[in-house]
Tab-separated table of C-alpha atoms and ligand atoms in Angstrom:
chain	number	residue	atom	x	y	z
A	566	UNK	CA	56.838	57.409	61.052
A	567	UNK	CA	59.302	56.953	58.280
A	568	UNK	CA	62.422	59.121	59.437
A	569	UNK	CA	64.703	60.477	56.788
A	570	UNK	CA	68.693	61.836	57.199
A	571	UNK	CA	67.793	63.697	53.543
A	572	UNK	CA	64.483	64.616	52.155
A	573	UNK	CA	64.760	65.901	48.909
A	574	UNK	CA	61.706	67.777	47.178
A	575	UNK	CA	61.579	68.178	43.709
A	576	UNK	CA	62.324	65.090	40.633
A	577	UNK	CA	64.626	66.498	38.510
A	578	UNK	CA	68.148	66.111	37.466
A	579	UNK	CA	69.214	68.284	39.891
A	580	UNK	CA	66.774	66.163	43.160
A	581	UNK	CA	67.739	62.702	40.921
A	582	UNK	CA	71.704	63.646	41.478
A	583	UNK	CA	70.704	64.637	44.705
A	584	UNK	CA	69.546	61.035	45.359
A	585	UNK	CA	72.104	59.561	44.458
A	586	UNK	CA	74.827	61.267	45.628
A	587	UNK	CA	72.632	60.998	49.382
A	588	UNK	CA	72.484	57.512	49.214
A	589	UNK	CA	76.451	56.969	47.554
A	590	UNK	CA	77.152	58.911	51.397
A	591	UNK	CA	75.242	55.961	52.986
A	592	UNK	CA	72.208	58.742	53.996
A	593	UNK	CA	68.691	57.124	54.806
A	594	UNK	CA	66.698	59.060	51.718
A	595	UNK	CA	63.960	59.614	50.795
A	596	UNK	CA	62.360	61.866	47.558
A	597	UNK	CA	59.376	63.823	46.767
A	598	UNK	CA	57.475	65.226	43.266
A	599	UNK	CA	53.548	66.178	42.957
A	600	UNK	CA	54.256	64.945	39.435
A	601	UNK	CA	56.398	62.047	37.943
A	602	UNK	CA	59.865	62.534	38.166
A	603	UNK	CA	61.179	64.588	34.720
A	604	UNK	CA	57.768	66.494	34.930
A	605	UNK	CA	59.984	69.835	34.670
A	606	UNK	CA	62.214	71.294	32.600
A	607	UNK	CA	64.305	68.022	33.202
A	608	UNK	CA	62.003	66.329	31.034
A	609	UNK	CA	62.970	68.300	27.584
A	610	UNK	CA	63.378	64.745	24.986
A	611	UNK	CA	67.083	65.559	24.337
A	612	UNK	CA	69.744	68.184	25.653
A	613	UNK	CA	73.210	68.113	24.991
A	614	UNK	CA	75.762	69.457	27.313
A	615	UNK	CA	78.260	72.347	25.991
A	616	UNK	CA	81.181	73.246	28.017
A	617	UNK	CA	82.265	76.266	25.791
A	618	UNK	CA	79.192	78.256	26.669
A	619	UNK	CA	77.757	81.420	25.273
A	620	UNK	CA	79.241	83.964	22.392
A	621	UNK	CA	82.809	83.584	23.619
A	622	UNK	CA	82.586	80.381	24.169
A	623	UNK	CA	82.925	80.955	28.277
A	624	UNK	CA	84.447	77.680	29.873
A	625	UNK	CA	81.768	76.845	32.470
A	626	UNK	CA	82.325	77.064	35.887
A	627	UNK	CA	84.488	73.612	36.337
A	628	UNK	CA	83.851	72.103	33.743
A	629	UNK	CA	85.826	68.877	33.694
A	630	UNK	CA	85.026	67.938	37.743
A	631	UNK	CA	80.893	68.224	36.046
A	632	UNK	CA	81.244	65.951	32.567
A	633	UNK	CA	83.590	64.034	34.897
A	634	UNK	CA	80.865	63.545	37.393
A	635	UNK	CA	78.025	63.692	34.822
A	636	UNK	CA	79.794	60.746	32.850
A	637	UNK	CA	80.034	58.529	36.099
A	638	UNK	CA	76.099	58.988	36.891
A	639	UNK	CA	75.350	58.277	33.337
A	640	UNK	CA	77.248	54.500	33.300
A	641	UNK	CA	76.274	53.665	36.263
A	642	UNK	CA	72.092	54.822	35.394
A	643	UNK	CA	72.840	52.942	32.033
A	644	UNK	CA	73.507	49.652	34.299
A	645	UNK	CA	69.994	49.594	35.206
A	646	UNK	CA	68.295	50.352	32.141
A	647	UNK	CA	68.189	48.514	28.636
A	648	UNK	CA	67.710	51.191	25.866
A	649	UNK	CA	70.546	53.986	25.889
A	650	UNK	CA	69.698	57.112	26.823
A	651	UNK	CA	73.359	58.620	25.930
A	652	UNK	CA	76.200	58.961	23.438
A	653	UNK	CA	79.342	60.976	23.616
A	654	UNK	CA	78.981	64.115	21.056
A	655	UNK	CA	81.431	66.854	20.120
A	656	UNK	CA	79.554	69.803	19.461
A	657	UNK	CA	79.603	71.986	16.603
A	658	UNK	CA	79.537	75.455	16.700
A	659	UNK	CA	79.523	77.682	13.920
A	660	UNK	CA	80.309	80.978	13.819
A	661	UNK	CA	78.004	82.799	11.767
A	662	UNK	CA	79.583	86.421	11.439
A	663	UNK	CA	82.933	87.759	11.390
A	664	UNK	CA	82.918	89.288	15.111
A	665	UNK	CA	81.717	85.938	16.668
A	666	UNK	CA	84.701	84.044	14.541
A	667	UNK	CA	87.190	86.773	16.606
A	668	UNK	CA	85.274	85.954	19.992
A	669	UNK	CA	85.652	82.291	19.538
A	670	UNK	CA	89.262	82.642	18.425
A	671	UNK	CA	90.252	84.911	20.950
A	672	UNK	CA	88.602	82.644	23.685
A	673	UNK	CA	91.192	79.803	22.497
A	674	UNK	CA	93.635	82.054	24.927
A	675	UNK	CA	91.252	83.681	26.888
A	676	UNK	CA	90.242	80.774	28.662
A	677	UNK	CA	93.193	78.644	28.028
A	678	UNK	CA	91.282	75.583	26.474
A	679	UNK	CA	93.276	72.937	25.550
A	680	UNK	CA	93.910	71.174	21.819
A	681	UNK	CA	91.940	68.295	23.207
A	682	UNK	CA	88.898	70.297	24.504
A	683	UNK	CA	88.702	72.998	21.381
A	684	UNK	CA	89.274	73.367	18.124
A	685	UNK	CA	88.676	76.505	15.887
A	686	UNK	CA	88.412	74.981	12.528
A	687	UNK	CA	88.867	77.828	9.456
A	688	UNK	CA	86.037	78.373	7.081
A	689	UNK	CA	87.280	76.226	4.200
A	690	UNK	CA	87.608	73.107	6.110
A	691	UNK	CA	84.778	73.366	8.414
A	692	UNK	CA	82.514	73.981	5.293
A	693	UNK	CA	84.204	70.854	3.879
A	694	UNK	CA	84.243	68.759	6.822
A	695	UNK	CA	80.675	69.641	7.930
A	696	UNK	CA	78.486	70.195	4.186
A	697	UNK	CA	74.904	70.646	5.628
A	698	UNK	CA	75.808	73.594	8.158
A	699	UNK	CA	74.126	76.838	7.028
A	700	UNK	CA	77.010	79.826	6.191
A	701	UNK	CA	79.535	80.532	7.964
A	702	UNK	CA	83.036	82.283	9.164
A	703	UNK	CA	84.840	78.713	10.478
A	704	UNK	CA	83.772	77.205	13.702
A	705	UNK	CA	84.202	75.592	17.039
A	706	UNK	CA	84.514	71.711	17.753
A	707	UNK	CA	83.848	71.223	21.049
A	708	UNK	CA	85.310	67.557	22.384
A	709	UNK	CA	83.806	64.929	25.001
A	710	UNK	CA	80.090	66.164	25.684
A	711	UNK	CA	76.912	64.182	25.568
A	712	UNK	CA	73.763	64.043	24.050
A	713	UNK	CA	70.946	62.379	26.806
A	714	UNK	CA	67.419	61.276	26.254
A	715	UNK	CA	66.589	63.399	29.555
A	716	UNK	CA	63.275	61.652	30.352
A	717	UNK	CA	64.659	57.970	29.801
A	718	UNK	CA	67.811	59.018	32.088
A	719	UNK	CA	66.194	60.117	35.288
A	720	UNK	CA	63.610	57.142	35.142
A	721	UNK	CA	67.408	55.170	34.961
A	722	UNK	CA	68.880	57.280	37.425
A	723	UNK	CA	65.716	56.592	40.504
A	724	UNK	CA	65.522	52.873	38.974
A	725	UNK	CA	69.027	52.292	40.109
A	726	UNK	CA	68.538	54.247	43.702
A	727	UNK	CA	65.568	52.614	44.839
A	728	UNK	CA	67.745	49.597	44.323
A	729	UNK	CA	70.389	51.872	46.438
A	730	UNK	CA	67.273	52.435	49.477
A	731	UNK	CA	65.612	55.343	47.934
A	732	UNK	CA	61.893	56.258	49.307
A	733	UNK	CA	59.942	57.689	46.526
A	734	UNK	CA	56.964	59.727	47.133
A	735	UNK	CA	55.798	60.803	43.845
A	736	UNK	CA	52.008	61.535	42.746
A	737	UNK	CA	51.559	63.289	46.315
A	738	UNK	CA	50.653	66.943	47.834
A	739	UNK	CA	52.302	67.928	51.191
A	740	UNK	CA	49.645	69.757	53.258
A	741	UNK	CA	52.800	71.102	55.683
A	742	UNK	CA	56.274	70.901	56.583
A	743	UNK	CA	57.153	71.988	60.357
A	744	UNK	CA	60.502	72.233	61.859
A	745	UNK	CA	60.768	70.914	65.279
A	746	UNK	CA	63.921	70.379	67.926
A	747	UNK	CA	66.036	72.547	68.981
A	748	UNK	CA	67.149	73.603	65.855
A	749	UNK	CA	68.024	77.690	65.966
A	750	UNK	CA	65.052	77.714	62.932
A	751	UNK	CA	62.330	79.068	63.768
A	752	UNK	CA	59.070	76.423	63.432
A	753	UNK	CA	56.234	78.179	60.909
A	754	UNK	CA	57.413	79.243	57.477
A	755	UNK	CA	59.632	82.410	57.796
A	756	UNK	CA	60.018	85.754	55.474
A	757	UNK	CA	62.839	87.555	54.579
A	758	UNK	CA	63.697	90.708	52.920
A	759	UNK	CA	64.902	89.910	49.598
A	760	UNK	CA	68.645	89.751	49.552
A	761	UNK	CA	69.418	89.804	52.761
A	762	UNK	CA	70.746	86.230	51.655
A	763	UNK	CA	71.655	86.330	48.170
A	764	UNK	CA	73.409	89.586	48.310
A	765	UNK	CA	76.044	88.950	50.482
A	766	UNK	CA	79.105	90.830	48.928
A	767	UNK	CA	81.680	88.194	51.551
A	768	UNK	CA	80.806	85.748	49.491
A	769	UNK	CA	82.948	85.631	46.452
A	770	UNK	CA	82.370	82.096	45.479
A	771	UNK	CA	80.431	81.079	42.226
A	772	UNK	CA	78.891	77.872	43.472
A	773	UNK	CA	77.482	80.348	46.547
A	774	UNK	CA	76.993	79.178	50.207
A	775	UNK	CA	77.722	75.583	49.204
A	776	UNK	CA	81.290	75.561	50.173
A	777	UNK	CA	81.044	77.693	53.640
A	778	UNK	CA	77.638	76.828	55.360
A	779	UNK	CA	76.104	79.669	56.824
A	780	UNK	CA	74.881	77.651	60.122
A	781	UNK	CA	77.153	75.485	62.094
A	782	UNK	CA	74.273	74.757	64.868
A	783	UNK	CA	75.449	73.023	67.787
A	784	UNK	CA	71.376	71.890	67.800
A	785	UNK	CA	71.388	70.447	64.798
A	786	UNK	CA	71.138	66.479	65.267
A	787	UNK	CA	68.601	67.195	67.997
A	788	UNK	CA	66.435	69.655	64.870
A	789	UNK	CA	64.279	67.942	62.193
A	790	UNK	CA	61.209	68.704	59.726
A	791	UNK	CA	57.886	66.883	59.562
A	792	UNK	CA	56.445	66.674	56.302
A	793	UNK	CA	52.515	66.061	56.486
A	794	UNK	CA	51.015	65.088	53.138
A	795	UNK	CA	47.291	65.983	52.481
A	796	UNK	CA	46.515	61.605	52.520
A	797	UNK	CA	47.487	62.302	56.457
A	798	UNK	CA	50.648	60.199	55.996
A	799	UNK	CA	53.968	61.986	57.293
A	800	UNK	CA	58.121	61.942	57.396
A	801	UNK	CA	60.767	63.150	59.250
A	802	UNK	CA	63.951	64.573	58.152
A	803	UNK	CA	66.913	65.664	59.357
A	804	UNK	CA	67.840	67.487	56.461
A	805	UNK	CA	64.896	68.828	53.769
A	806	UNK	CA	66.794	70.035	50.416
A	807	UNK	CA	64.414	72.120	48.095
A	808	UNK	CA	65.125	71.144	44.551
A	809	UNK	CA	61.971	71.954	42.762
A	810	UNK	CA	62.414	73.725	39.360
A	811	UNK	CA	60.019	76.299	38.388
A	812	UNK	CA	57.921	74.469	41.639
A	813	UNK	CA	59.787	76.467	43.717
A	814	UNK	CA	57.502	79.255	43.998
A	815	UNK	CA	55.418	77.264	45.873
A	816	UNK	CA	57.996	77.495	49.030
A	817	UNK	CA	57.883	81.064	50.795
A	818	UNK	CA	60.941	80.619	53.152
A	819	UNK	CA	62.926	80.686	49.532
A	820	UNK	CA	61.365	83.560	48.185
A	821	UNK	CA	64.000	86.023	49.092
A	822	UNK	CA	65.725	84.959	46.427
A	823	UNK	CA	65.725	86.583	42.867
A	824	UNK	CA	65.010	83.198	41.122
A	825	UNK	CA	63.595	83.978	37.574
A	826	UNK	CA	61.559	81.493	35.391
A	827	UNK	CA	62.399	81.135	31.717
A	828	UNK	CA	60.269	79.548	29.730
A	829	UNK	CA	61.786	77.538	26.840
A	830	UNK	CA	60.315	75.647	23.856
A	831	UNK	CA	62.150	72.885	22.014
A	832	UNK	CA	61.167	71.053	18.763
A	833	UNK	CA	61.195	67.102	18.405
A	834	UNK	CA	61.288	66.587	14.629
A	835	UNK	CA	61.521	63.371	12.473
A	836	UNK	CA	63.562	63.277	9.675
A	837	UNK	CA	63.803	60.807	6.548
A	838	UNK	CA	67.763	60.523	6.881
A	839	UNK	CA	69.432	60.059	9.941
A	840	UNK	CA	71.574	63.131	11.307
A	841	UNK	CA	75.234	62.893	11.598
A	842	UNK	CA	74.979	60.771	14.935
A	843	UNK	CA	78.833	61.772	16.728
A	844	UNK	CA	77.480	65.265	16.424
A	845	UNK	CA	75.584	68.152	18.937
A	846	UNK	CA	75.342	71.710	16.889
A	847	UNK	CA	74.610	74.595	18.936
A	848	UNK	CA	74.793	78.503	16.886
A	849	UNK	CA	71.475	80.850	17.302
A	850	UNK	CA	70.285	77.459	18.841
A	851	UNK	CA	70.722	73.918	19.678
A	852	UNK	CA	70.301	70.766	17.351
A	853	UNK	CA	71.202	67.375	18.727
A	854	UNK	CA	69.903	63.378	17.745
A	855	UNK	CA	68.481	60.641	19.439
A	856	UNK	CA	71.088	58.821	21.367
A	857	UNK	CA	69.740	55.554	19.716
A	858	UNK	CA	67.902	57.271	17.097
A	859	UNK	CA	69.809	59.700	14.448
A	860	UNK	CA	66.223	60.092	12.609
A	861	UNK	CA	64.873	61.473	15.889
A	862	UNK	CA	65.879	65.664	15.820
A	863	UNK	CA	65.372	68.023	18.713
A	864	UNK	CA	65.764	71.533	17.490
A	865	UNK	CA	65.895	73.950	20.648
A	866	UNK	CA	65.254	76.597	22.194
A	867	UNK	CA	63.445	79.781	22.756
A	868	UNK	CA	63.687	81.991	25.772
A	869	UNK	CA	60.432	83.692	27.319
A	870	UNK	CA	60.480	85.672	30.488
A	871	UNK	CA	56.526	86.071	30.145
A	872	UNK	CA	54.281	83.732	28.980
A	873	UNK	CA	50.646	83.168	29.688
A	874	UNK	CA	50.681	79.080	28.759
A	875	UNK	CA	53.131	76.299	29.277
A	876	UNK	CA	52.219	74.982	26.027
A	877	UNK	CA	53.775	74.997	23.056
A	878	UNK	CA	53.296	77.783	20.684
A	879	UNK	CA	52.866	78.708	17.409
A	880	UNK	CA	55.351	81.219	17.329
A	881	UNK	CA	57.414	79.111	19.214
A	882	UNK	CA	57.454	76.446	16.441
A	883	UNK	CA	57.866	79.051	13.896
A	884	UNK	CA	61.262	80.519	15.068
A	885	UNK	CA	62.259	76.667	16.187
A	886	UNK	CA	62.038	75.895	12.599
A	887	UNK	CA	63.532	79.107	11.202
A	888	UNK	CA	66.831	78.133	13.519
A	889	UNK	CA	67.012	74.174	12.569
A	890	UNK	CA	67.206	75.569	8.850
A	891	UNK	CA	69.535	78.278	9.759
A	892	UNK	CA	71.878	75.693	11.560
A	893	UNK	CA	71.489	72.593	9.224
A	894	UNK	CA	70.283	73.626	5.847
A	895	UNK	CA	71.662	70.765	4.441
A	896	UNK	CA	68.440	68.861	6.301
A	897	UNK	CA	65.634	70.894	5.237
A	898	UNK	CA	64.034	68.866	2.893
A	899	UNK	CA	64.494	65.929	5.265
A	900	UNK	CA	61.979	66.821	8.054
A	901	UNK	CA	58.671	64.346	8.248
A	902	UNK	CA	57.031	65.460	11.124
A	903	UNK	CA	57.374	67.994	14.247
A	904	UNK	CA	56.094	68.241	17.394
A	905	UNK	CA	56.410	70.902	20.439
A	906	UNK	CA	58.189	70.651	24.022
A	907	UNK	CA	58.090	73.480	26.292
A	908	UNK	CA	59.599	73.499	29.777
A	909	UNK	CA	60.815	76.862	32.535
A	910	UNK	CA	64.316	77.026	33.749
A	911	UNK	CA	64.931	78.792	37.014
A	912	UNK	CA	67.899	80.922	36.854
A	913	UNK	CA	69.483	83.966	38.786
A	914	UNK	CA	70.771	87.545	37.758
A	915	UNK	CA	74.235	85.615	37.253
A	916	UNK	CA	73.645	82.745	35.491
A	917	UNK	CA	75.193	80.775	38.398
A	918	UNK	CA	73.267	78.024	40.436
A	919	UNK	CA	72.221	78.705	44.106
A	920	UNK	CA	73.557	75.632	46.640
A	921	UNK	CA	73.622	75.879	50.329
A	922	UNK	CA	71.569	76.293	53.623
A	923	UNK	CA	68.850	78.202	54.313
A	924	UNK	CA	70.013	81.778	56.857
A	925	UNK	CA	67.309	80.790	59.736
A	926	UNK	CA	65.807	77.536	59.155
A	927	UNK	CA	68.939	75.085	59.205
A	928	UNK	CA	68.828	72.135	57.829
A	929	UNK	CA	66.948	73.432	55.122
A	930	UNK	CA	69.213	73.681	51.687
A	931	UNK	CA	68.653	74.721	48.624
A	932	UNK	CA	69.542	73.358	44.815
A	933	UNK	CA	68.056	75.366	42.308
A	934	UNK	CA	69.125	78.031	39.394
A	935	UNK	CA	70.996	75.751	37.002
A	936	UNK	CA	69.514	77.874	33.922
A	937	UNK	CA	70.354	75.882	30.542
A	938	UNK	CA	72.905	73.627	32.228
A	939	UNK	CA	71.036	71.514	34.587
A	940	UNK	CA	72.359	68.093	33.097
A	941	UNK	CA	76.249	69.071	33.042
A	942	UNK	CA	76.169	70.504	36.684
A	943	UNK	CA	74.057	68.690	38.925
A	944	UNK	CA	76.098	65.366	39.225
A	945	UNK	CA	78.656	67.161	40.681
A	946	UNK	CA	77.060	70.335	42.433
A	947	UNK	CA	74.992	67.582	44.147
A	948	UNK	CA	78.078	65.115	45.465
A	949	UNK	CA	79.378	68.438	46.641
A	950	UNK	CA	76.619	69.501	48.781
A	951	UNK	CA	76.022	66.561	50.211
A	952	UNK	CA	79.405	66.423	51.195
A	953	UNK	CA	78.961	69.870	53.078
A	954	UNK	CA	75.558	68.180	54.866
A	955	UNK	CA	78.015	65.453	55.783
A	956	UNK	CA	80.878	67.328	57.216
A	957	UNK	CA	78.132	69.228	59.241
A	958	UNK	CA	76.695	66.068	60.891
A	959	UNK	CA	80.183	64.859	61.811
B	1238	LIG	C1	63.638	73.896	26.278
B	1238	LIG	C2	65.044	73.731	27.737
B	1238	LIG	C3	65.830	73.258	26.708
B	1238	LIG	C4	66.889	72.688	27.596
B	1238	LIG	N1	68.334	72.471	27.386
B	1238	LIG	C5	69.006	71.874	28.444
B	1238	LIG	C6	70.294	70.764	27.632
B	1238	LIG	O1	70.206	70.997	26.498
B	1238	LIG	N2	71.573	71.012	28.651
B	1238	LIG	C7	71.062	71.025	29.596
B	1238	LIG	O2	72.108	70.827	30.517
B	1238	LIG	N3	69.671	71.587	29.994
B	1238	LIG	C8	68.950	71.999	29.399
B	1238	LIG	N4	67.577	72.286	30.113
B	1238	LIG	C9	68.113	72.827	30.934
B	1238	LIG	C10	68.203	72.098	32.369
B	1238	LIG	O3	68.022	71.021	32.377
B	1238	LIG	C11	67.688	72.733	33.628
B	1238	LIG	O4	68.516	72.973	34.463
B	1238	LIG	C12	67.288	71.218	34.668
B	1238	LIG	O5	66.337	70.926	33.516
B	1238	LIG	C13	66.764	72.112	36.000
B	1238	LIG	O6	66.388	70.984	36.682
B	1238	LIG	P1	65.772	70.925	38.247
B	1238	LIG	O7	65.468	69.307	38.340
B	1238	LIG	O8	66.909	71.912	39.269
B	1238	LIG	O9	64.619	71.334	37.517
B	1238	LIG	P2	63.283	70.357	37.334
B	1238	LIG	O10	63.720	69.717	36.001
B	1238	LIG	O11	61.681	71.205	36.449
B	1238	LIG	O12	62.527	70.036	37.910
B	1238	LIG	C14	61.668	70.247	38.711
B	1238	LIG	C15	60.417	69.198	39.813
B	1238	LIG	O13	60.132	69.461	40.544
B	1238	LIG	C16	59.040	69.047	40.558
B	1238	LIG	N5	57.789	69.676	41.603
B	1238	LIG	C17	57.205	71.198	41.038
B	1238	LIG	N6	56.253	71.750	42.685
B	1238	LIG	C18	56.917	71.229	43.536
B	1238	LIG	C19	57.291	71.228	44.366
B	1238	LIG	N7	55.868	72.334	44.915
B	1238	LIG	N8	57.647	70.494	45.516
B	1238	LIG	C20	58.581	69.526	44.873
B	1238	LIG	N9	58.682	69.558	44.038
B	1238	LIG	C21	57.954	70.051	42.793
B	1238	LIG	C22	58.718	69.298	38.898
B	1238	LIG	O14	57.383	67.819	39.062
B	1238	LIG	C23	59.745	68.858	38.976
B	1238	LIG	O15	59.555	67.417	38.914
B	1238	LIG	C24	67.022	72.691	28.840
B	1238	LIG	C25	65.131	72.991	29.691
B	1238	LIG	C26	64.592	73.663	28.373
B	1238	LIG	C27	62.896	74.484	29.274
């Protein structure tokens, strides 16, 4: 039986980032996915990183660290991949109303943005510089972000990680997860009251649980988990990290977390003429072009709490087309073809990720709730979590 220090469940951007961080720490690492890497939300054809989010252009928590770590991962993975899968892009955020323009301007002071990070551009200058953007009251230019072909990126991360010794278990099914040994967790699936763990008022840190793991079991080294697959094979791991995106539903030990599942659709468009490659656009939705083909463009995104099917819909298609034409009317006549894509994002009520150890199952960790910022946050958060695991092992 293969024995791992760290075994990761789920190969989206969360799981792939964990694999990289774990290998860099020198841990023997395995990763499982019932499908292939990027089969969930992280398979969005093209994604952007935006550090000034929401109507008030609020600074993403630990934005600098997140961008820096993501950049390092992108460069490292690119060394193992032929086609370029990322480019540095500024994000342009037009203010479509006076009220939004006021909020954007206020944000410059409120979040102490440096002029090298964020610039407010008045209406006349914005219209002159970016004539293809729809009518607006000026806008923000957010510097130093990335546009990423996510499926290519994840493939490259897995390839690079395999060279570092990653063991992959893709297209398999888990039959059972059993905790054994002298740890202080139970040895069967646990059930807990909702909120018992998540709602702890002492935990003020935004990255809940991450920096203050609850369990410091003295028996940790002796406890381990056995994961059995339906084909009869099994692996053993000292730490299991659940990074299964929408698949978190299938692990009852995490049922107490107030996770919500939001479907999002994207529209992939082929243009006759290329879009300005150095920008991504974010307003009522977002528009970004393929890092290596500026005629291939993505428009996102819808947000559905209730949905019957996981497929793209005609309604979603129509709404996304509207977003594109509102954001970039200068390219309206330029669309050659359109195809839909859909995925499910996982988030928590405060829109912050949940990263940490299970309160009863020692050695079982969660990494999810990345909402719309999985690409930006995962490499940094993964590194932090692996540091915590390593510190507990010492
Ligand atoms: C429409 C849309 C647009 C987006 N745009 C952006 C963007 O512009 N920028 C950005 O940063 N982010 C964007 N995201 C969201 C972001 O990428 C997510 O935060 C991120 O993909 C979450 O990654 P994850 O690894 O947690 O989950 P996922 O990517 O969903 O990965 C989960 C993985 O777990 C696997 N799995 C399923 N069931 C199980 C199981 N039982 N056990 C183990 N594994 C399982 C799945 O096959 C999948 O591979 C977008 C998402 C959507 C849907």
